[in-house]
Every structure is written in C-alpha cells, then in structure tokens.
PDB file of C-alpha atoms in Angstrom:
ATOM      1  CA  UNK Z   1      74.366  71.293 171.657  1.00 53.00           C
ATOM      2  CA  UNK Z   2      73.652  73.710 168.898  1.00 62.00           C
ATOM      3  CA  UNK Z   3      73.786  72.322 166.207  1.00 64.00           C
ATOM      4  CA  UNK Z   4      70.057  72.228 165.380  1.00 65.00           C
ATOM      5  CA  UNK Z   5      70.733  76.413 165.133  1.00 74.00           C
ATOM      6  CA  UNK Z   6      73.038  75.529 161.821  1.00 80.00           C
ATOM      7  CA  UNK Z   7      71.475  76.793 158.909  1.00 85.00           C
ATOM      8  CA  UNK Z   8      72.353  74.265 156.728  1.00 88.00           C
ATOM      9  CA  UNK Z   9      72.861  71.166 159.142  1.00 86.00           C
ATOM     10  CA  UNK Z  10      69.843  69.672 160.204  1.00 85.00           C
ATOM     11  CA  UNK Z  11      69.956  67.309 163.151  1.00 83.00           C
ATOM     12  CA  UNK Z  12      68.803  63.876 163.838  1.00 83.00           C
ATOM     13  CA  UNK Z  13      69.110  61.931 166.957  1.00 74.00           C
ATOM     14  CA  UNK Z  14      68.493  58.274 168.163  1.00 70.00           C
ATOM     15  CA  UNK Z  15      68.137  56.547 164.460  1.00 81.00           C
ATOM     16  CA  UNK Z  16      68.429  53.362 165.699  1.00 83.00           C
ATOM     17  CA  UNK Z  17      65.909  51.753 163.329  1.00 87.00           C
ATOM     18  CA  UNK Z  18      68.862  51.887 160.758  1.00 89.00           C
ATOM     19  CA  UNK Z  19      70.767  49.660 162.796  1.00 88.00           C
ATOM     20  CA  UNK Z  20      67.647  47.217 163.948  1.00 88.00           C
ATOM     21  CA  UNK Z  21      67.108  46.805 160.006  1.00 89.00           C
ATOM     22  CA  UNK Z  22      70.837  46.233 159.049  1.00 86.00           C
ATOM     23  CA  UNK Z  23      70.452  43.897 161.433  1.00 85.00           C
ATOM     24  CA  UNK Z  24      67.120  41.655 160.201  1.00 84.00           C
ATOM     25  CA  UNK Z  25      68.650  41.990 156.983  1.00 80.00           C
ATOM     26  CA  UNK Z  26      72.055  40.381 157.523  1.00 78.00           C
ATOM     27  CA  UNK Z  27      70.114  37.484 159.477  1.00 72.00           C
ATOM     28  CA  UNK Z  28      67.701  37.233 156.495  1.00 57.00           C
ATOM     29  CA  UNK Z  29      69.781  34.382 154.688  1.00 65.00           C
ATOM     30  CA  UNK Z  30      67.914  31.481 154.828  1.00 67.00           C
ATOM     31  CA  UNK Z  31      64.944  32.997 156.940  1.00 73.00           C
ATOM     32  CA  UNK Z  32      61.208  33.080 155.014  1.00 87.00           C
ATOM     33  CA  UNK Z  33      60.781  36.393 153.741  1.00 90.00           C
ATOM     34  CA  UNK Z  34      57.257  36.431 155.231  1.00 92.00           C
ATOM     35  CA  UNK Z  35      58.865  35.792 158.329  1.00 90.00           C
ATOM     36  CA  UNK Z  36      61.541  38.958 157.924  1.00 91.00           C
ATOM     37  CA  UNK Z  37      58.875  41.043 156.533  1.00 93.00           C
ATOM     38  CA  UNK Z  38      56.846  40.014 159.732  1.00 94.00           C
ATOM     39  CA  UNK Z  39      59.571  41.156 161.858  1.00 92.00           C
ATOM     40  CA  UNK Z  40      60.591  44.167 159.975  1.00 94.00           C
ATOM     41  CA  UNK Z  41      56.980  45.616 160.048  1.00 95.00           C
ATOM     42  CA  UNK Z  42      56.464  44.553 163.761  1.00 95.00           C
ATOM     43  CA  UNK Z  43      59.645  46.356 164.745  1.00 93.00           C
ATOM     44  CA  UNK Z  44      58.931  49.706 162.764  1.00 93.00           C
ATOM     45  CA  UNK Z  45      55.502  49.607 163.590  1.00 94.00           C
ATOM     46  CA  UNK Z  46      56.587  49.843 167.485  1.00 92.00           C
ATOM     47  CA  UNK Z  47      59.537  52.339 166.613  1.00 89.00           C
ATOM     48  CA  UNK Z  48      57.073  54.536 165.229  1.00 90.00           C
ATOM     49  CA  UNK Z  49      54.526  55.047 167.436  1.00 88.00           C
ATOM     50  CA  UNK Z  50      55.948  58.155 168.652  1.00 82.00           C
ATOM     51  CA  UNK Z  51      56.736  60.052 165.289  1.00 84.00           C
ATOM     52  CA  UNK Z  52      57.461  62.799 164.661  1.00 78.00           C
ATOM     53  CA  UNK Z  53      59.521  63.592 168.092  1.00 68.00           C
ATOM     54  CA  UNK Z  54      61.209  66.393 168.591  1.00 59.00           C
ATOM     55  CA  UNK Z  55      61.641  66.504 172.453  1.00 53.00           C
ATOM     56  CA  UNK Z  56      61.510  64.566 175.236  1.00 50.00           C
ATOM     57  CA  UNK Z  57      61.985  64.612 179.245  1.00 51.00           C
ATOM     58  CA  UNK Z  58      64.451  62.186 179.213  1.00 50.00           C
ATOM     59  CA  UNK Z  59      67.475  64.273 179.215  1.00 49.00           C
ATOM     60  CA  UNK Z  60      69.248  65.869 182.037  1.00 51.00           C
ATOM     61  CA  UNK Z  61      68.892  69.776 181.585  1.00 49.00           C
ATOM     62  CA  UNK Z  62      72.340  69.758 180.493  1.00 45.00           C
ATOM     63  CA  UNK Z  63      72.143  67.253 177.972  1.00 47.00           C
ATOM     64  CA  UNK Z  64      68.874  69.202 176.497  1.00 47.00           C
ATOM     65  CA  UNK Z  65      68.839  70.602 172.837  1.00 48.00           C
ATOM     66  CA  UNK Z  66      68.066  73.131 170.658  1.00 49.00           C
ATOM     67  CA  UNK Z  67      65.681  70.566 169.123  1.00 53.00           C
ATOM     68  CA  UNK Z  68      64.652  68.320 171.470  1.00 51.00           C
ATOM     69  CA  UNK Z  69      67.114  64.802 171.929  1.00 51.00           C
ATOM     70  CA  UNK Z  70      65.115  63.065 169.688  1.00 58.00           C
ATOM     71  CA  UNK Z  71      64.749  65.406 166.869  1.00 73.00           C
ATOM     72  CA  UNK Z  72      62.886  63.164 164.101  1.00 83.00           C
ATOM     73  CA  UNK Z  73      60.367  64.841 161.424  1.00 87.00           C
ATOM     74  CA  UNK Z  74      59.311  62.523 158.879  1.00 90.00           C
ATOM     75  CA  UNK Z  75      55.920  60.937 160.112  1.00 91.00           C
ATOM     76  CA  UNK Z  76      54.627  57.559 161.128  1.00 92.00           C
ATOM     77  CA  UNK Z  77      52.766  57.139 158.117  1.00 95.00           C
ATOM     78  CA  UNK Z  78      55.841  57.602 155.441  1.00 96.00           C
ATOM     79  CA  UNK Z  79      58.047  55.703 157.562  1.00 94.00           C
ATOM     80  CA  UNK Z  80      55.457  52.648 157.246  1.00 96.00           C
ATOM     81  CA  UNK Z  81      54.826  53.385 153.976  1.00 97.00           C
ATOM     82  CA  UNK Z  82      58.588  53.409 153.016  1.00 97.00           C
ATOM     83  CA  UNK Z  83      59.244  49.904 155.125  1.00 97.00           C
ATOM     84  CA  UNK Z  84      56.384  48.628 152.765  1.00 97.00           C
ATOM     85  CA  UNK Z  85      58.725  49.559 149.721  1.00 97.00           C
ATOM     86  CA  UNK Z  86      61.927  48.268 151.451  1.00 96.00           C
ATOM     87  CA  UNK Z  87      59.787  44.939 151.686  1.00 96.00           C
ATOM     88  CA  UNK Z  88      58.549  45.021 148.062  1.00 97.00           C
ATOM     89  CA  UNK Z  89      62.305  45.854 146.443  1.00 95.00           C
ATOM     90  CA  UNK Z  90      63.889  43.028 148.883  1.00 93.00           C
ATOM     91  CA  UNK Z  91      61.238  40.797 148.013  1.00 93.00           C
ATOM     92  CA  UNK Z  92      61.771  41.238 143.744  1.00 94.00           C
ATOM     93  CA  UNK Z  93      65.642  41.451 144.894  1.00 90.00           C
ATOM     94  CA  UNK Z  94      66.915  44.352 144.468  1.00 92.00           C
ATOM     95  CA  UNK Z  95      70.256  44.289 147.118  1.00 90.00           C
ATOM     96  CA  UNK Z  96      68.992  44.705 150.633  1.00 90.00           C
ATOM     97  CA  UNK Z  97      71.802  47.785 151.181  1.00 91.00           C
ATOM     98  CA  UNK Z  98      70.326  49.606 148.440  1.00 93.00           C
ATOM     99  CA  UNK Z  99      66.665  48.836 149.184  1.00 94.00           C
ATOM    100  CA  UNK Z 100      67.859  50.064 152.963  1.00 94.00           C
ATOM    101  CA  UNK Z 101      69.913  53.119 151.786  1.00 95.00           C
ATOM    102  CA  UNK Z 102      66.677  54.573 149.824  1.00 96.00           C
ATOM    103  CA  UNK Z 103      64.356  53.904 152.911  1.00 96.00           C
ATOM    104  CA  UNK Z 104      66.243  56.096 154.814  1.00 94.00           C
ATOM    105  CA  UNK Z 105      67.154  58.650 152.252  1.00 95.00           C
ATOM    106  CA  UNK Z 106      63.278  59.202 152.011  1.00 96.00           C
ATOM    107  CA  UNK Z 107      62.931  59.761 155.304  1.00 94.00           C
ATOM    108  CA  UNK Z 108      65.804  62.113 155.904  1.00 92.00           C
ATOM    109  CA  UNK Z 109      65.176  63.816 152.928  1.00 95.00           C
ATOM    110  CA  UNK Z 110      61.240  64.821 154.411  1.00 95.00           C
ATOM    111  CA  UNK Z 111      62.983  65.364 157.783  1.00 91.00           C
ATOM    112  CA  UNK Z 112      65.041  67.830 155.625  1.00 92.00           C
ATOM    113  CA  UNK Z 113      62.104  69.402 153.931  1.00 93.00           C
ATOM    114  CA  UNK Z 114      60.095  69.719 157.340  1.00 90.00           C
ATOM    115  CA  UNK Z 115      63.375  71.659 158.663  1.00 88.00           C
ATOM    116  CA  UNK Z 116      64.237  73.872 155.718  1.00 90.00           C
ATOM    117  CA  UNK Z 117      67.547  72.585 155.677  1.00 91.00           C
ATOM    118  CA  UNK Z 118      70.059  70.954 153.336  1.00 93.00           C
ATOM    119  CA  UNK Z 119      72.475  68.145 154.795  1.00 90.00           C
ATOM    120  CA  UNK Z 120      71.655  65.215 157.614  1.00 88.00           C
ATOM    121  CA  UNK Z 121      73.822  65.603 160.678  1.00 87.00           C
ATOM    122  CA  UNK Z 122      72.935  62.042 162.176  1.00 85.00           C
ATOM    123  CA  UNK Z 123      73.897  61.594 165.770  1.00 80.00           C
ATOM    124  CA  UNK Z 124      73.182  57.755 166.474  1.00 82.00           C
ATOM    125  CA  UNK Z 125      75.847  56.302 168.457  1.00 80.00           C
ATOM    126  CA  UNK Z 126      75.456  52.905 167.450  1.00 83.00           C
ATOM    127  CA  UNK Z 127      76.427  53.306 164.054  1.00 88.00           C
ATOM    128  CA  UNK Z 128      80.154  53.338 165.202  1.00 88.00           C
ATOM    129  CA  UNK Z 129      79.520  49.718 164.521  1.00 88.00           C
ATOM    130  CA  UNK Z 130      77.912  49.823 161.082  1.00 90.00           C
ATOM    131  CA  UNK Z 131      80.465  52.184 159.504  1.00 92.00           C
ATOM    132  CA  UNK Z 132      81.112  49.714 156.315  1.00 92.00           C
ATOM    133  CA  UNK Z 133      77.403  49.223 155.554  1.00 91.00           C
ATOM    134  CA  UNK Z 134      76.993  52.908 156.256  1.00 92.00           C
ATOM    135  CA  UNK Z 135      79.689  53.715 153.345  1.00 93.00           C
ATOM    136  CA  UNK Z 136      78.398  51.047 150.984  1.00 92.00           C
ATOM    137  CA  UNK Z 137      74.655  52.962 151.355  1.00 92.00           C
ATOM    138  CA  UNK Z 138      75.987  56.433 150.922  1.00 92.00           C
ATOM    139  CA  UNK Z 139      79.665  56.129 149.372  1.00 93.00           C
ATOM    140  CA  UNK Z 140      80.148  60.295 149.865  1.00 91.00           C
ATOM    141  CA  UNK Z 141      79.732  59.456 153.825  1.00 90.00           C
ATOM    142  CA  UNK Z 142      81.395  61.955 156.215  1.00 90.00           C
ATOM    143  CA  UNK Z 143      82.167  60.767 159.635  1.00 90.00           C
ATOM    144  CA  UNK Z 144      82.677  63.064 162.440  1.00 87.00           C
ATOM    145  CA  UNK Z 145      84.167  61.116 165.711  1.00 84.00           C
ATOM    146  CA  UNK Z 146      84.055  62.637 168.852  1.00 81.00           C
ATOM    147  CA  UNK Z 147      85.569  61.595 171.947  1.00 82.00           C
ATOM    148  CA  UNK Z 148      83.806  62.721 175.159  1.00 80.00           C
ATOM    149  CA  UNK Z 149      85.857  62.562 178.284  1.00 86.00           C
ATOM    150  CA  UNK Z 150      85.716  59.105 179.785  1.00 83.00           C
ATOM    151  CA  UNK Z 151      84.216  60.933 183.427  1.00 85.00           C
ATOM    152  CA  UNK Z 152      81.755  62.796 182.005  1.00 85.00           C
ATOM    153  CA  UNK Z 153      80.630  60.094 179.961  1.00 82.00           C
ATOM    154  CA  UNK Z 154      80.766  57.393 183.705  1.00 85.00           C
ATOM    155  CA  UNK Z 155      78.703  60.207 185.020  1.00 85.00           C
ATOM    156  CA  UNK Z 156      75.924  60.378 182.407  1.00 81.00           C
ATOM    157  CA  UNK Z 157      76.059  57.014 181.944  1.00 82.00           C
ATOM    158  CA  UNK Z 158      74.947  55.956 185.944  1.00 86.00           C
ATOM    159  CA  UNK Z 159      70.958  57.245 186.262  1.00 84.00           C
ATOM    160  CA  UNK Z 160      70.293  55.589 182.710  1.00 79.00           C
ATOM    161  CA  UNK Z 161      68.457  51.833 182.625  1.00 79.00           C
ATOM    162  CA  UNK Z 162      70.923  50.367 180.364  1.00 75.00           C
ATOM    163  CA  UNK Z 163      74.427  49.912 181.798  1.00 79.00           C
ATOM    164  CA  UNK Z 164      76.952  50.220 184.417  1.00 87.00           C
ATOM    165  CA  UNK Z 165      75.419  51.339 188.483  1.00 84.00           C
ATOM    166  CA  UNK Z 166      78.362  52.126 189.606  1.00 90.00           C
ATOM    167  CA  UNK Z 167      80.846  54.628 188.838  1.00 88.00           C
ATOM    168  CA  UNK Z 168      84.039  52.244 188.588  1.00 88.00           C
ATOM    169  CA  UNK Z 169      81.965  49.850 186.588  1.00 89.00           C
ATOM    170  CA  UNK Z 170      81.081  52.825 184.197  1.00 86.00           C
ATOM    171  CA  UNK Z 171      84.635  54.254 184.142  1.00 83.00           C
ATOM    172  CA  UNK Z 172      85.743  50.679 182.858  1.00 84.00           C
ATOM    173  CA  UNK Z 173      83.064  50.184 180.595  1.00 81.00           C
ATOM    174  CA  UNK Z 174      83.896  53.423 178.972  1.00 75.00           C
TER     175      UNK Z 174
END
C-alpha cells in the first residue's frame, strides 16, 4: 500500500470512532443526554488512549504500510476536546450529523496539517454501511470501492480474533 507516498492524499486507517458515534447518536432518541454524553465521552476516552498512531505490529509484513496500519495524527487531547464540542452543539441542538461532520473535519483537517497534505483518503471498512450519513456530512463525498479477491481476503481473515477459524467458514463469510 502506497498510498501514504501520494503527495496530495493523506491516509487514514481504522476510523471507527465515526461509526461508534453515528451509532450513539441514532440511539439517542429518547435516551438522557447525560446518559449519551456519558457514553460518548467513555467510548472516546478509551479510543484515544493510543493517539496519535502511526504503526503497529499487528499486521502481517505484507499487509504493512508506508505509514503504519493505523495512520492517525490528530492527538488525544483535540480529539477530547472536539467530543466536548460535539456534546455542547448536540446538547443546544444543532443536528447531530452536522455536530458529527465538524468533529471529524477538525480532526482530519490537523491530521492533514501534521502530514503536509491536502485531501483525506479514509480507509475504514465499516463505513460501507454508513454511506448515506457519510454523504449527508460531506455532500462532495467520493467513494472508492474495492473488491479484494474473496481467497486472499479467507486467508487474511483466519489468524485475526474476530471472525471465521476456518477457511470454508471464511470463504462463505466473504
């Protein structure tokens, strides 16, 4: 993968607090707001204990990249400091999709400054399933779909603690 060597495209891998928040705030009707800002800080503040990464031995040498697979800049600190303003606009209620899309604007656009780049190429799988909300945050959205071979992808798949253990198990659930 080199797509951190771009010199526009910056890279960013395994986003998935996006997709945790998307999904406190579509369970947030009818919950206290205490209790969802409870859970929202409780969840970042455990997401973000490892900021900023930018590698990690989790990989299989040849799944390793120019950047690291978890190639995240922006720093604990903002990142609570912007889920305290995500809070404060929900709370005075300003649309949750807005007061998500400018979180994580913020904290792309110091990832961008810490890499001297332009434009956000975000590689988080799991937002296959968030595509609308994605396009209602950031209406000039490009999606890029890939389709890895269904083998290679069985193959990768087996060592990892989430999913399939064996191979015809992992070729069906791909």
């Amino acid at each position: 993968d080199l797509l951190g060597m771009h010199s526009e495209l910056s890279p960013i891998y395994e986003t998935d607090f996006v997709t945790a928040l998307a999904k406190l705030a579509a369970c947030d009707e009818g919950i206290d707001f205490v209790e969802f800002a409870g859970d929202v800080m409780q969840y970042m503040d455990d997401w973000t204990k490892q900021l900023p990464r930018s590698s990690s031995g989790s990989k299989a040498v040849h799944e390793r990249y120019h950047h690291g697979p978890h190639h995240l800049l922006f720093s604990r600190d903002l990142a609570m400091q912007v889920t305290k303003r995500f809070l404060d606009e929900v709370r005075v209620g300003r649309p949750t999709v807005h007061a998500l899309e400018r979180l994580c604007s913020c904290l792309f656009a110091d990832h961008l400054c810490h890499d001297g780049k332009r434009f956000v190429v975000n590689k988080t799988p799991a937002y296959v399933f968030m595509l609308p909300l994605l396009a209602e945050m950031y209406p000039g959205l490009k999606v890029v779909h890939c389709i890895r071979d269904g083998r290679d992808v069985a193959c990768s798949v087996l060592p990892r603690p989430f999913g399939p253990d064996t191979l015809p198990v992992a070729a069906q659930w791909w």
